[in-house]
Amino acid sequence: GGVGKTTIAREVYNLIADQFEWLCFLDNVRENSIKHGLVHLQKTLLSKTIGESSIKLGSVHEGIPIIKHRFLLKKVLLVVDDVDDPDQLQAIVGGTDWFGSASSVIITTRDKHLLTCHGVTSTYEVDGLNKEEALKLLSGTAFKIDKVDPCYMRILNRVVTYASGLPLA
């Protein structure tokens, strides 16, 4: 956690969104799944993409055919952020037969095995920042300037080493 998966996914989403008919960025799937359940996530997906906020779903199994039917012939961009359970993927993304061939689904997770089990074939693993990148980010965020007074460099280097390349740490 904290390496920047969500930030990268959001930037990619914003960069390519104009190429798609329907868009949805499902934030914090892990947390929202716990708080509100999978049916809520399905309703959010349908609401954000097709604008139907009044859809009534009694169970996850009711939502699956609706999502498949509505999305199959559309060019959809979907980001499913912070997935930690295979049931979340099954309820929201299902299989490749749920979406049109020009659709793109981006999944962020801490668990690469989860993607493999779901049949995801193309992955990108985010690396932590190197020391130079981490120092630049820290000094720019903490001091709002590019050039930091040399007397702060010792403490900044200690902070960067402690954070181990994780920007949010």
PDB file of C-alpha atoms in Angstrom:
ATOM      1  CA  GLY A   1       0.000   0.000   0.000  1.00  0.00           C
ATOM      2  CA  GLY A   2       0.988   3.573  -0.654  1.00  0.00           C
ATOM      3  CA  VAL A   3       3.128   2.961  -3.722  1.00  0.00           C
ATOM      4  CA  GLY A   4       0.792   4.937  -6.003  1.00  0.00           C
ATOM      5  CA  LYS A   5      -1.427   2.336  -7.707  1.00  0.00           C
ATOM      6  CA  THR A   6      -4.600   4.409  -7.389  1.00  0.00           C
ATOM      7  CA  THR A   7      -2.847   7.611  -8.458  1.00  0.00           C
ATOM      8  CA  ILE A   8      -1.472   5.941 -11.586  1.00  0.00           C
ATOM      9  CA  ALA A   9      -4.839   4.344 -12.387  1.00  0.00           C
ATOM     10  CA  ARG A  10      -6.590   7.714 -12.017  1.00  0.00           C
ATOM     11  CA  GLU A  11      -4.064   9.425 -14.297  1.00  0.00           C
ATOM     12  CA  VAL A  12      -4.463   6.728 -16.972  1.00  0.00           C
ATOM     13  CA  TYR A  13      -8.248   6.958 -16.603  1.00  0.00           C
ATOM     14  CA  ASN A  14      -8.190  10.746 -17.063  1.00  0.00           C
ATOM     15  CA  LEU A  15      -5.797  10.462 -19.990  1.00  0.00           C
ATOM     16  CA  ILE A  16      -7.869   7.986 -22.044  1.00  0.00           C
ATOM     17  CA  ALA A  17     -11.441   8.627 -20.814  1.00  0.00           C
ATOM     18  CA  ASP A  18     -12.473  10.541 -23.941  1.00  0.00           C
ATOM     19  CA  GLN A  19     -11.990   7.392 -26.039  1.00  0.00           C
ATOM     20  CA  PHE A  20     -14.855   5.513 -24.344  1.00  0.00           C
ATOM     21  CA  GLU A  21     -18.653   5.602 -24.367  1.00  0.00           C
ATOM     22  CA  TRP A  22     -19.150   4.707 -20.704  1.00  0.00           C
ATOM     23  CA  LEU A  23     -16.832   5.464 -17.799  1.00  0.00           C
ATOM     24  CA  CYS A  24     -16.598   4.361 -14.195  1.00  0.00           C
ATOM     25  CA  PHE A  25     -13.912   4.695 -11.538  1.00  0.00           C
ATOM     26  CA  LEU A  26     -14.923   2.519  -8.575  1.00  0.00           C
ATOM     27  CA  ASP A  27     -12.884   3.853  -5.645  1.00  0.00           C
ATOM     28  CA  ASN A  28     -11.915   1.865  -2.570  1.00  0.00           C
ATOM     29  CA  VAL A  29     -13.633  -1.383  -3.514  1.00  0.00           C
ATOM     30  CA  ARG A  30     -12.227  -3.199  -0.476  1.00  0.00           C
ATOM     31  CA  GLU A  31     -13.583  -0.633   1.973  1.00  0.00           C
ATOM     32  CA  ASN A  32     -16.902  -0.083   0.172  1.00  0.00           C
ATOM     33  CA  SER A  33     -17.469  -3.811  -0.113  1.00  0.00           C
ATOM     34  CA  ILE A  34     -17.115  -4.184   3.650  1.00  0.00           C
ATOM     35  CA  LYS A  35     -19.252  -1.134   4.471  1.00  0.00           C
ATOM     36  CA  HIS A  36     -22.002  -1.438   1.858  1.00  0.00           C
ATOM     37  CA  GLY A  37     -21.704  -4.866   0.193  1.00  0.00           C
ATOM     38  CA  LEU A  38     -21.224  -6.100  -3.353  1.00  0.00           C
ATOM     39  CA  VAL A  39     -24.754  -5.224  -4.464  1.00  0.00           C
ATOM     40  CA  HIS A  40     -23.999  -1.585  -3.632  1.00  0.00           C
ATOM     41  CA  LEU A  41     -20.879  -1.746  -5.801  1.00  0.00           C
ATOM     42  CA  GLN A  42     -22.897  -3.182  -8.699  1.00  0.00           C
ATOM     43  CA  LYS A  43     -25.504  -0.423  -8.303  1.00  0.00           C
ATOM     44  CA  THR A  44     -22.740   2.210  -8.225  1.00  0.00           C
ATOM     45  CA  LEU A  45     -21.230   0.772 -11.405  1.00  0.00           C
ATOM     46  CA  LEU A  46     -24.574   0.832 -13.208  1.00  0.00           C
ATOM     47  CA  SER A  47     -25.416   4.292 -11.914  1.00  0.00           C
ATOM     48  CA  LYS A  48     -22.092   5.840 -12.955  1.00  0.00           C
ATOM     49  CA  THR A  49     -22.120   4.301 -16.426  1.00  0.00           C
ATOM     50  CA  ILE A  50     -25.694   4.238 -17.620  1.00  0.00           C
ATOM     51  CA  GLY A  51     -27.183   6.784 -15.238  1.00  0.00           C
ATOM     52  CA  GLU A  52     -29.760   4.450 -13.737  1.00  0.00           C
ATOM     53  CA  SER A  53     -29.622   5.115 -10.018  1.00  0.00           C
ATOM     54  CA  SER A  54     -33.019   3.575  -9.327  1.00  0.00           C
ATOM     55  CA  ILE A  55     -32.031   0.010 -10.245  1.00  0.00           C
ATOM     56  CA  LYS A  56     -33.178  -2.433  -7.587  1.00  0.00           C
ATOM     57  CA  LEU A  57     -30.999  -5.482  -7.069  1.00  0.00           C
ATOM     58  CA  GLY A  58     -31.886  -8.126  -4.505  1.00  0.00           C
ATOM     59  CA  SER A  59     -28.586  -9.963  -4.782  1.00  0.00           C
ATOM     60  CA  VAL A  60     -25.254 -10.025  -6.563  1.00  0.00           C
ATOM     61  CA  HIS A  61     -26.615 -12.769  -8.814  1.00  0.00           C
ATOM     62  CA  GLU A  62     -29.330 -10.402 -10.066  1.00  0.00           C
ATOM     63  CA  GLY A  63     -26.742  -7.741 -10.930  1.00  0.00           C
ATOM     64  CA  ILE A  64     -24.480  -9.994 -13.014  1.00  0.00           C
ATOM     65  CA  PRO A  65     -26.777 -10.487 -16.036  1.00  0.00           C
ATOM     66  CA  ILE A  66     -27.735  -6.801 -16.024  1.00  0.00           C
ATOM     67  CA  ILE A  67     -24.094  -5.705 -16.138  1.00  0.00           C
ATOM     68  CA  LYS A  68     -23.262  -8.288 -18.833  1.00  0.00           C
ATOM     69  CA  HIS A  69     -26.253  -7.295 -20.982  1.00  0.00           C
ATOM     70  CA  ARG A  70     -25.736  -3.530 -20.701  1.00  0.00           C
ATOM     71  CA  PHE A  71     -21.950  -3.510 -21.195  1.00  0.00           C
ATOM     72  CA  LEU A  72     -21.431  -6.156 -23.860  1.00  0.00           C
ATOM     73  CA  LEU A  73     -21.931  -3.868 -26.875  1.00  0.00           C
ATOM     74  CA  LYS A  74     -20.410  -0.727 -25.328  1.00  0.00           C
ATOM     75  CA  LYS A  75     -16.910   0.656 -25.226  1.00  0.00           C
ATOM     76  CA  VAL A  76     -16.403   0.861 -21.454  1.00  0.00           C
ATOM     77  CA  LEU A  77     -13.519   2.161 -19.368  1.00  0.00           C
ATOM     78  CA  LEU A  78     -13.731   0.730 -15.868  1.00  0.00           C
ATOM     79  CA  VAL A  79     -11.275   1.134 -13.005  1.00  0.00           C
ATOM     80  CA  VAL A  80     -11.798  -1.180 -10.050  1.00  0.00           C
ATOM     81  CA  ASP A  81      -9.614   0.249  -7.305  1.00  0.00           C
ATOM     82  CA  ASP A  82      -8.207  -1.621  -4.301  1.00  0.00           C
ATOM     83  CA  VAL A  83      -9.652  -5.095  -4.832  1.00  0.00           C
ATOM     84  CA  ASP A  84      -8.809  -7.679  -2.181  1.00  0.00           C
ATOM     85  CA  ASP A  85     -11.325 -10.485  -2.732  1.00  0.00           C
ATOM     86  CA  PRO A  86     -12.156 -12.659  -5.764  1.00  0.00           C
ATOM     87  CA  ASP A  87     -15.886 -12.174  -5.096  1.00  0.00           C
ATOM     88  CA  GLN A  88     -15.461  -8.452  -5.744  1.00  0.00           C
ATOM     89  CA  LEU A  89     -14.031  -9.125  -9.192  1.00  0.00           C
ATOM     90  CA  GLN A  90     -16.680 -11.723  -9.978  1.00  0.00           C
ATOM     91  CA  ALA A  91     -19.501  -9.344  -9.016  1.00  0.00           C
ATOM     92  CA  ILE A  92     -18.174  -6.288 -10.853  1.00  0.00           C
ATOM     93  CA  VAL A  93     -15.975  -7.465 -13.722  1.00  0.00           C
ATOM     94  CA  GLY A  94     -16.880 -11.114 -14.247  1.00  0.00           C
ATOM     95  CA  GLY A  95     -15.117 -12.312 -17.368  1.00  0.00           C
ATOM     96  CA  THR A  96     -13.957 -10.854 -20.653  1.00  0.00           C
ATOM     97  CA  ASP A  97     -17.328 -11.785 -22.132  1.00  0.00           C
ATOM     98  CA  TRP A  98     -18.983  -9.064 -20.014  1.00  0.00           C
ATOM     99  CA  PHE A  99     -17.526  -6.170 -22.014  1.00  0.00           C
ATOM    100  CA  GLY A 100     -17.191  -5.136 -25.641  1.00  0.00           C
ATOM    101  CA  SER A 101     -13.877  -5.876 -27.324  1.00  0.00           C
ATOM    102  CA  ALA A 102     -12.831  -2.205 -27.280  1.00  0.00           C
ATOM    103  CA  SER A 103     -13.402  -1.902 -23.520  1.00  0.00           C
ATOM    104  CA  SER A 104     -10.632  -1.542 -20.945  1.00  0.00           C
ATOM    105  CA  VAL A 105     -10.713  -2.676 -17.338  1.00  0.00           C
ATOM    106  CA  ILE A 106      -8.012  -1.537 -14.913  1.00  0.00           C
ATOM    107  CA  ILE A 107      -7.797  -3.302 -11.557  1.00  0.00           C
ATOM    108  CA  THR A 108      -5.629  -2.126  -8.681  1.00  0.00           C
ATOM    109  CA  THR A 109      -4.778  -4.580  -5.936  1.00  0.00           C
ATOM    110  CA  ARG A 110      -2.042  -5.463  -3.484  1.00  0.00           C
ATOM    111  CA  ASP A 111      -2.559  -9.148  -4.312  1.00  0.00           C
ATOM    112  CA  LYS A 112      -1.118 -10.151  -7.687  1.00  0.00           C
ATOM    113  CA  HIS A 113      -2.327 -13.739  -7.138  1.00  0.00           C
ATOM    114  CA  LEU A 114      -5.912 -12.433  -7.141  1.00  0.00           C
ATOM    115  CA  LEU A 115      -5.414 -11.206 -10.716  1.00  0.00           C
ATOM    116  CA  THR A 116      -3.884 -14.488 -11.832  1.00  0.00           C
ATOM    117  CA  CYS A 117      -6.777 -16.475 -10.365  1.00  0.00           C
ATOM    118  CA  HIS A 118      -9.252 -14.241 -12.187  1.00  0.00           C
ATOM    119  CA  GLY A 119      -7.510 -14.861 -15.512  1.00  0.00           C
ATOM    120  CA  VAL A 120      -5.943 -11.427 -15.938  1.00  0.00           C
ATOM    121  CA  THR A 121      -3.118 -11.794 -18.440  1.00  0.00           C
ATOM    122  CA  SER A 122      -1.683  -8.284 -18.638  1.00  0.00           C
ATOM    123  CA  THR A 123      -0.329  -6.724 -15.452  1.00  0.00           C
ATOM    124  CA  TYR A 124       1.837  -3.792 -14.434  1.00  0.00           C
ATOM    125  CA  GLU A 125       3.613  -3.831 -11.106  1.00  0.00           C
ATOM    126  CA  VAL A 126       4.308  -0.405  -9.606  1.00  0.00           C
ATOM    127  CA  ASP A 127       7.825  -0.031  -8.222  1.00  0.00           C
ATOM    128  CA  GLY A 128       8.648   2.190  -5.268  1.00  0.00           C
ATOM    129  CA  LEU A 129      10.409   5.487  -5.922  1.00  0.00           C
ATOM    130  CA  ASN A 130      14.183   5.520  -6.097  1.00  0.00           C
ATOM    131  CA  LYS A 131      16.016   7.747  -3.598  1.00  0.00           C
ATOM    132  CA  GLU A 132      16.312  10.690  -5.994  1.00  0.00           C
ATOM    133  CA  GLU A 133      12.604  10.597  -6.936  1.00  0.00           C
ATOM    134  CA  ALA A 134      11.580  10.217  -3.300  1.00  0.00           C
ATOM    135  CA  LEU A 135      13.726  13.201  -2.235  1.00  0.00           C
ATOM    136  CA  LYS A 136      12.260  15.343  -4.999  1.00  0.00           C
ATOM    137  CA  LEU A 137       8.687  14.404  -4.048  1.00  0.00           C
ATOM    138  CA  LEU A 138       9.298  14.920  -0.328  1.00  0.00           C
ATOM    139  CA  SER A 139      11.036  18.279  -0.679  1.00  0.00           C
ATOM    140  CA  GLY A 140       8.479  19.519  -3.182  1.00  0.00           C
ATOM    141  CA  THR A 141       5.609  18.491  -0.914  1.00  0.00           C
ATOM    142  CA  ALA A 142       7.112  19.552   2.414  1.00  0.00           C
ATOM    143  CA  PHE A 143       8.776  22.790   1.335  1.00  0.00           C
ATOM    144  CA  LYS A 144       6.940  23.652  -1.911  1.00  0.00           C
ATOM    145  CA  ILE A 145      10.292  24.364  -3.576  1.00  0.00           C
ATOM    146  CA  ASP A 146      12.727  22.412  -5.745  1.00  0.00           C
ATOM    147  CA  LYS A 147      15.925  23.468  -3.965  1.00  0.00           C
ATOM    148  CA  VAL A 148      16.058  22.695  -0.236  1.00  0.00           C
ATOM    149  CA  ASP A 149      18.435  24.269   2.246  1.00  0.00           C
ATOM    150  CA  PRO A 150      21.373  21.821   2.659  1.00  0.00           C
ATOM    151  CA  CYS A 151      20.938  21.795   6.455  1.00  0.00           C
ATOM    152  CA  TYR A 152      17.717  19.780   5.953  1.00  0.00           C
ATOM    153  CA  MET A 153      19.272  17.136   3.689  1.00  0.00           C
ATOM    154  CA  ARG A 154      20.370  14.792   6.494  1.00  0.00           C
ATOM    155  CA  ILE A 155      16.865  14.544   7.942  1.00  0.00           C
ATOM    156  CA  LEU A 156      15.284  14.321   4.471  1.00  0.00           C
ATOM    157  CA  ASN A 157      17.580  11.426   3.578  1.00  0.00           C
ATOM    158  CA  ARG A 158      16.602   9.645   6.800  1.00  0.00           C
ATOM    159  CA  VAL A 159      12.910  10.113   6.044  1.00  0.00           C
ATOM    160  CA  VAL A 160      13.336   8.798   2.482  1.00  0.00           C
ATOM    161  CA  THR A 161      15.259   5.770   3.743  1.00  0.00           C
ATOM    162  CA  TYR A 162      12.589   5.077   6.378  1.00  0.00           C
ATOM    163  CA  ALA A 163       9.762   5.356   3.821  1.00  0.00           C
ATOM    164  CA  SER A 164      11.498   2.822   1.520  1.00  0.00           C
ATOM    165  CA  GLY A 165      10.255   4.392  -1.723  1.00  0.00           C
ATOM    166  CA  LEU A 166       6.585   4.615  -0.709  1.00  0.00           C
ATOM    167  CA  PRO A 167       5.331   8.143  -1.483  1.00  0.00           C
ATOM    168  CA  LEU A 168       2.406   8.111   0.966  1.00  0.00           C
ATOM    169  CA  ALA A 169       4.520   6.924   3.898  1.00  0.00           C
TER     170      ALA A 169
END
